[in-house]
């Protein structure tokens, strides 16, 4: 086999409409909010004006609009690091330079309750995707200024409400139903604040590609106090989603992302 015939995925498709997210250069803004669920993209759009649906292909729905003078993109990543890495890679190709994940995450420490906001300071890489990108010791960390601003805005938005804001290290797992009580207890012992499934890929890809990223999540449950997704938490979770979206949008404005 000729070496020249081997496809270089870093070069294939550059400057074209992207295969998975179905977006072409010029169709999105420089900052993208990243929910996991495509049905949460319209929740972002509720805060925007002049909203346009750009594409919906596979798990990736994209809408754009305006918030306080900033052009904003919202694209769903789907669940897990593999689809997140694809979405981030392709969004970078079409012009996005800053990412803020707005998602759901399970608490792992006492006092974290459904609807609370969780600001990530870094991710424990318990996934397979980032191992394909970087040495196992390479840190998965957000942009410091984005993380600090998310926390600041989140505290402002929750002042006077029952919701609290927590900042710390989260875990990114690959297998939702493989999170055993033993693994949950180990994460708790390590002081890990929460667990979700996407941020490790977001952080590592963003760092390697020279762009900025951060994450703010709504607490969906608390795995050490017996509060699961089946514990009637949906209303609190949605309130947290909306606050996390607003915090991300305000961060985009303050930092001129």
Coordinates of N, CA, C and O in Angstrom, one line a residue, residues 139-248:
X139 N -2.9 16.8 31.4 CA -4.0 17.2 32.2 C -5.2 17.6 31.3 O -5.0 18.2 30.2
X140 N -6.4 17.4 31.8 CA -7.6 17.8 31.1 C -8.2 19.0 31.9 O -8.8 18.8 33.0
X141 N -7.8 20.2 31.5 CA -8.2 21.4 32.3 C -8.8 22.5 31.4 O -8.5 22.6 30.2
X142 N -9.8 23.2 32.0 CA -10.4 24.3 31.2 C -9.5 25.5 31.1 O -8.5 25.6 31.8
X143 N -9.9 26.5 30.3 CA -9.3 27.8 30.3 C -9.6 28.4 31.7 O -10.7 28.5 32.1
X144 N -8.5 28.9 32.3 CA -8.6 29.4 33.7 C -9.6 30.6 33.8 O -10.4 30.7 34.6
X145 N -9.5 31.6 32.8 CA -10.3 32.8 32.9 C -11.8 32.4 32.6 O -12.7 33.0 33.3
X146 N -12.0 31.5 31.8 CA -13.4 31.0 31.6 C -14.0 30.4 32.8 O -15.1 30.7 33.3
X147 N -13.2 29.5 33.5 CA -13.6 28.8 34.7 C -13.9 29.8 35.8 O -14.9 29.8 36.5
X148 N -13.0 30.8 36.0 CA -13.2 31.8 37.1 C -14.4 32.7 36.8 O -15.2 33.0 37.7
X149 N -14.6 33.0 35.6 CA -15.8 33.9 35.2 C -17.1 33.1 35.3 O -18.1 33.7 35.8
X150 N -17.1 31.9 34.9 CA -18.3 31.0 35.1 C -18.7 31.0 36.6 O -19.9 31.1 36.9
X151 N -17.7 30.8 37.5 CA -18.0 30.7 38.9 C -18.5 32.0 39.4 O -19.5 32.1 40.2
X152 N -17.9 33.1 39.0 CA -18.3 34.4 39.5 C -19.8 34.7 39.0 O -20.6 35.1 39.9
X153 N -20.1 34.5 37.8 CA -21.4 34.8 37.3 C -22.4 33.8 37.9 O -23.5 34.3 38.3
X154 N -22.1 32.6 38.1 CA -23.0 31.6 38.7 C -23.4 32.0 40.1 O -24.5 31.9 40.5
X155 N -22.4 32.5 40.9 CA -22.7 33.0 42.2 C -23.7 34.2 42.2 O -24.6 34.3 43.0
X156 N -23.5 35.1 41.2 CA -24.4 36.2 41.1 C -25.8 35.7 40.8 O -26.8 36.3 41.3
X157 N -25.9 34.8 39.9 CA -27.2 34.3 39.4 C -28.0 33.5 40.5 O -29.2 33.5 40.5
X158 N -27.3 32.9 41.4 CA -27.9 32.1 42.4 C -28.1 32.8 43.7 O -28.7 32.2 44.7
X159 N -27.6 34.0 43.8 CA -27.7 34.8 45.1 C -29.2 34.9 45.5 O -30.0 35.3 44.7
X160 N -29.5 34.6 46.7 CA -30.9 34.7 47.2 C -31.8 33.5 46.8 O -33.0 33.5 47.0
X161 N -31.2 32.5 46.1 CA -32.0 31.3 45.8 C -31.5 30.1 46.6 O -30.5 30.1 47.2
X162 N -32.3 29.0 46.6 CA -31.8 27.8 47.3 C -30.7 27.1 46.6 O -30.0 26.3 47.2
X163 N -30.4 27.5 45.4 CA -29.3 26.8 44.6 C -27.9 27.3 45.1 O -27.8 28.5 45.5
X164 N -26.9 26.4 45.1 CA -25.6 26.7 45.5 C -24.7 26.5 44.3 O -25.0 25.9 43.3
X165 N -23.5 27.1 44.4 CA -22.4 26.9 43.3 C -21.3 26.2 43.9 O -20.8 26.6 45.0
X166 N -20.8 25.2 43.3 CA -19.6 24.4 43.7 C -18.6 24.4 42.6 O -18.9 24.2 41.4
X167 N -17.3 24.5 43.0 CA -16.2 24.4 42.0 C -15.3 23.3 42.4 O -15.0 23.1 43.6
X168 N -14.8 22.5 41.5 CA -13.8 21.5 41.8 C -13.5 20.6 40.6 O -13.8 20.9 39.5
X169 N -12.8 19.5 40.9 CA -12.4 18.5 39.9 C -13.6 17.6 39.7 O -14.2 17.1 40.6
X170 N -13.9 17.3 38.4 CA -14.9 16.3 38.1 C -14.2 15.1 37.4 O -13.1 15.2 37.0
X171 N -15.0 14.0 37.3 CA -14.5 12.9 36.5 C -15.3 12.8 35.2 O -16.5 13.2 35.2
X172 N -14.6 12.3 34.2 CA -15.3 12.0 32.9 C -15.2 10.5 32.7 O -14.2 10.0 32.5
X173 N -16.4 9.9 32.8 CA -16.5 8.4 32.6 C -17.0 8.1 31.2 O -17.8 8.9 30.6
X174 N -16.7 6.9 30.7 CA -17.2 6.5 29.4 C -18.5 5.7 29.6 O -19.4 5.7 28.7
X175 N -18.7 4.9 30.7 CA -19.7 3.9 30.8 C -20.7 4.2 31.9 O -20.4 3.9 33.1
X176 N -21.8 4.8 31.6 CA -22.8 5.3 32.6 C -23.1 4.2 33.6 O -23.1 4.3 34.8
X177 N -23.5 3.0 33.1 CA -24.0 1.9 33.9 C -22.9 1.0 34.5 O -23.2 0.1 35.2
X178 N -21.6 1.4 34.2 CA -20.5 0.7 34.8 C -20.0 1.4 36.0 O -19.0 1.0 36.6
X179 N -20.6 2.5 36.4 CA -20.2 3.2 37.6 C -20.7 2.5 38.8 O -21.8 2.7 39.3
X180 N -19.9 1.6 39.4 CA -20.2 0.8 40.5 C -20.2 1.6 41.8 O -19.6 2.6 41.9
X181 N -20.9 1.1 42.8 CA -20.8 1.7 44.1 C -19.3 1.9 44.6 O -19.0 2.9 45.2
X182 N -18.5 0.9 44.3 CA -17.0 1.0 44.7 C -16.3 2.1 43.9 O -15.5 2.9 44.5
X183 N -16.6 2.3 42.6 CA -16.0 3.4 41.9 C -16.5 4.8 42.4 O -15.7 5.7 42.6
X184 N -17.8 4.9 42.7 CA -18.4 6.1 43.2 C -17.7 6.5 44.5 O -17.4 7.6 44.8
X185 N -17.6 5.4 45.4 CA -16.9 5.7 46.7 C -15.5 6.1 46.6 O -15.0 7.0 47.3
X186 N -14.8 5.6 45.6 CA -13.4 6.0 45.3 C -13.3 7.4 44.9 O -12.4 8.2 45.3
X187 N -14.2 7.8 44.0 CA -14.2 9.2 43.5 C -14.5 10.1 44.7 O -13.9 11.2 44.8
X188 N -15.4 9.7 45.5 CA -15.8 10.5 46.7 C -14.5 10.7 47.6 O -14.2 11.8 48.1
X189 N -13.8 9.6 47.8 CA -12.6 9.6 48.7 C -11.6 10.5 48.1 O -10.9 11.2 48.9
X190 N -11.5 10.6 46.8 CA -10.5 11.4 46.2 C -10.9 12.9 46.2 O -10.1 13.8 45.8
X191 N -12.1 13.2 46.7 CA -12.5 14.6 46.7 C -13.1 15.1 45.4 O -13.3 16.3 45.2
X192 N -13.3 14.2 44.4 CA -13.9 14.5 43.1 C -15.3 15.1 43.3 O -16.1 14.4 44.0
X193 N -15.6 16.2 42.8 CA -16.9 16.9 43.0 C -18.1 16.3 42.3 O -19.1 16.1 42.9
X194 N -17.9 15.9 41.1 CA -19.0 15.4 40.3 C -18.5 14.5 39.1 O -17.3 14.5 38.8
X195 N -19.4 13.8 38.5 CA -19.0 13.0 37.4 C -20.0 13.2 36.2 O -21.2 13.3 36.4
X196 N -19.4 13.3 35.0 CA -20.1 13.4 33.8 C -19.4 12.7 32.7 O -18.5 11.8 33.0
X197 N -19.7 12.9 31.4 CA -19.2 12.1 30.4 C -18.5 12.8 29.2 O -18.1 12.1 28.2
X198 N -18.3 14.1 29.2 CA -17.8 14.8 28.0 C -16.6 15.7 28.2 O -15.9 16.0 27.3
X199 N -16.4 16.2 29.4 CA -15.5 17.3 29.6 C -14.0 17.0 29.3 O -13.3 17.8 28.8
X200 N -13.6 15.7 29.6 CA -12.2 15.4 29.3 C -11.9 15.6 27.8 O -10.8 16.1 27.5
X201 N -12.8 15.1 26.9 CA -12.5 15.3 25.5 C -12.5 16.7 25.1 O -11.7 17.2 24.3
X202 N -13.5 17.5 25.6 CA -13.5 18.9 25.3 C -12.2 19.6 25.7 O -11.6 20.3 24.9
X203 N -11.8 19.4 26.9 CA -10.6 20.0 27.4 C -9.3 19.6 26.6 O -8.5 20.5 26.3
X204 N -9.1 18.3 26.4 CA -7.9 17.9 25.8 C -7.9 18.3 24.3 O -6.9 18.9 23.8
X205 N -9.0 18.2 23.6 CA -9.0 18.6 22.2 C -8.8 20.1 22.1 O -8.0 20.6 21.3
X206 N -9.5 20.9 23.0 CA -9.3 22.3 23.0 C -7.9 22.7 23.2 O -7.3 23.6 22.5
X207 N -7.2 22.1 24.2 CA -5.8 22.5 24.4 C -4.9 22.1 23.3 O -4.0 22.9 22.9
X208 N -5.1 21.0 22.7 CA -4.2 20.5 21.6 C -4.4 21.4 20.3 O -3.5 21.6 19.5
X209 N -5.7 21.9 20.2 CA -6.0 22.7 19.0 C -5.8 24.2 19.2 O -6.1 25.0 18.4
X210 N -5.4 24.6 20.5 CA -5.2 26.0 20.7 C -6.4 26.9 20.9 O -6.3 28.1 20.6
X211 N -7.5 26.3 21.4 CA -8.7 27.1 21.6 C -9.1 27.0 23.1 O -8.4 26.3 23.9
X212 N -10.1 27.7 23.5 CA -10.5 27.9 24.9 C -11.7 27.0 25.2 O -12.6 26.9 24.4
X213 N -11.8 26.6 26.5 CA -13.0 25.8 26.9 C -13.3 25.9 28.4 O -12.4 26.3 29.1
X214 N -14.5 25.6 28.7 CA -14.9 25.5 30.1 C -16.2 24.7 30.3 O -16.8 24.3 29.3
X215 N -16.6 24.5 31.5 CA -17.8 23.8 31.7 C -18.6 24.2 33.0 O -17.9 24.4 34.0
X216 N -19.9 24.4 32.9 CA -20.7 24.6 34.0 C -22.0 23.7 33.8 O -22.6 23.7 32.8
X217 N -22.2 22.9 34.9 CA -23.3 21.9 34.8 C -24.4 22.1 35.9 O -24.1 22.7 36.9
X218 N -25.5 21.6 35.6 CA -26.6 21.5 36.6 C -26.5 20.2 37.3 O -26.3 19.1 36.6
X219 N -26.6 20.1 38.6 CA -26.5 18.8 39.3 C -27.8 18.0 39.0 O -28.9 18.5 39.3
X220 N -27.6 16.8 38.5 CA -28.8 16.0 38.2 C -29.2 15.1 39.4 O -30.3 14.6 39.5
X221 N -28.2 14.7 40.2 CA -28.4 13.7 41.3 C -27.2 13.8 42.2 O -26.3 14.6 42.0
X222 N -27.2 13.0 43.3 CA -26.1 12.9 44.2 C -25.9 11.4 44.5 O -26.7 10.8 45.2
X223 N -24.8 10.9 43.9 CA -24.6 9.4 44.0 C -24.1 8.9 45.3 O -24.1 7.7 45.5
X224 N -23.8 9.8 46.2 CA -23.4 9.3 47.5 C -24.4 9.4 48.6 O -24.3 8.9 49.7
X225 N -25.5 10.1 48.3 CA -26.6 10.2 49.2 C -27.9 9.5 48.8 O -29.0 9.7 49.3
X226 N -27.8 8.7 47.7 CA -28.9 8.0 47.2 C -29.9 8.7 46.3 O -30.9 8.2 46.0
X227 N -29.5 9.9 45.8 CA -30.4 10.6 44.9 C -30.0 10.3 43.5 O -29.0 10.8 43.0
X228 N -30.9 9.5 42.8 CA -30.6 9.1 41.5 C -31.5 9.9 40.5 O -32.3 10.8 40.9
X229 N -31.3 9.7 39.2 CA -32.1 10.4 38.2 C -33.6 10.0 38.3 O -34.4 10.6 37.7
X230 N -33.8 8.9 39.0 CA -35.2 8.4 39.2 C -35.9 8.9 40.5 O -36.9 8.4 41.0
X231 N -35.2 10.0 41.1 CA -35.7 10.5 42.4 C -36.5 11.7 42.3 O -36.6 12.5 43.3
X232 N -37.2 12.0 41.2 CA -38.0 13.2 41.0 C -37.3 14.5 41.0 O -37.7 15.5 41.6
X233 N -36.1 14.5 40.3 CA -35.3 15.7 40.4 C -35.4 16.6 39.1 O -34.7 17.6 39.0
X234 N -36.3 16.2 38.2 CA -36.3 16.9 36.9 C -36.5 18.4 37.0 O -35.9 19.2 36.2
X235 N -37.4 18.9 37.8 CA -37.7 20.3 37.9 C -36.5 21.1 38.4 O -36.1 22.1 37.8
X236 N -35.8 20.6 39.4 CA -34.6 21.3 39.9 C -33.5 21.2 38.9 O -32.8 22.2 38.7
X237 N -33.4 20.1 38.2 CA -32.4 19.9 37.2 C -32.6 21.0 36.1 O -31.7 21.6 35.6
X238 N -33.9 21.1 35.6 CA -34.1 22.1 34.5 C -33.8 23.5 35.0 O -33.3 24.3 34.2
X239 N -34.2 23.9 36.2 CA -33.8 25.2 36.7 C -32.3 25.4 36.7 O -31.9 26.5 36.4
X240 N -31.6 24.4 37.1 CA -30.1 24.5 37.0 C -29.6 24.6 35.6 O -28.7 25.4 35.3
X241 N -30.2 23.9 34.6 CA -29.9 24.0 33.2 C -30.0 25.5 32.8 O -29.1 26.0 32.2
X242 N -31.1 26.1 33.1 CA -31.4 27.5 32.6 C -30.4 28.4 33.2 O -29.9 29.3 32.6
X243 N -30.0 28.2 34.5 CA -29.0 29.1 35.2 C -27.7 28.9 34.6 O -26.9 29.8 34.4
X244 N -27.3 27.6 34.3 CA -26.0 27.3 33.7 C -25.9 27.9 32.3 O -24.8 28.5 31.9
X245 N -27.0 27.9 31.5 CA -27.0 28.5 30.2 C -26.7 30.0 30.3 O -25.9 30.6 29.6
X246 N -27.5 30.7 31.2 CA -27.4 32.1 31.4 C -25.9 32.5 31.9 O -25.4 33.4 31.4
X247 N -25.4 31.6 32.8 CA -24.0 31.9 33.2 C -23.0 31.8 32.1 O -22.1 32.6 32.0
X248 N -23.2 30.8 31.2 CA -22.3 30.7 30.1 C -22.4 31.8 29.1 O -21.4 32.4 28.6

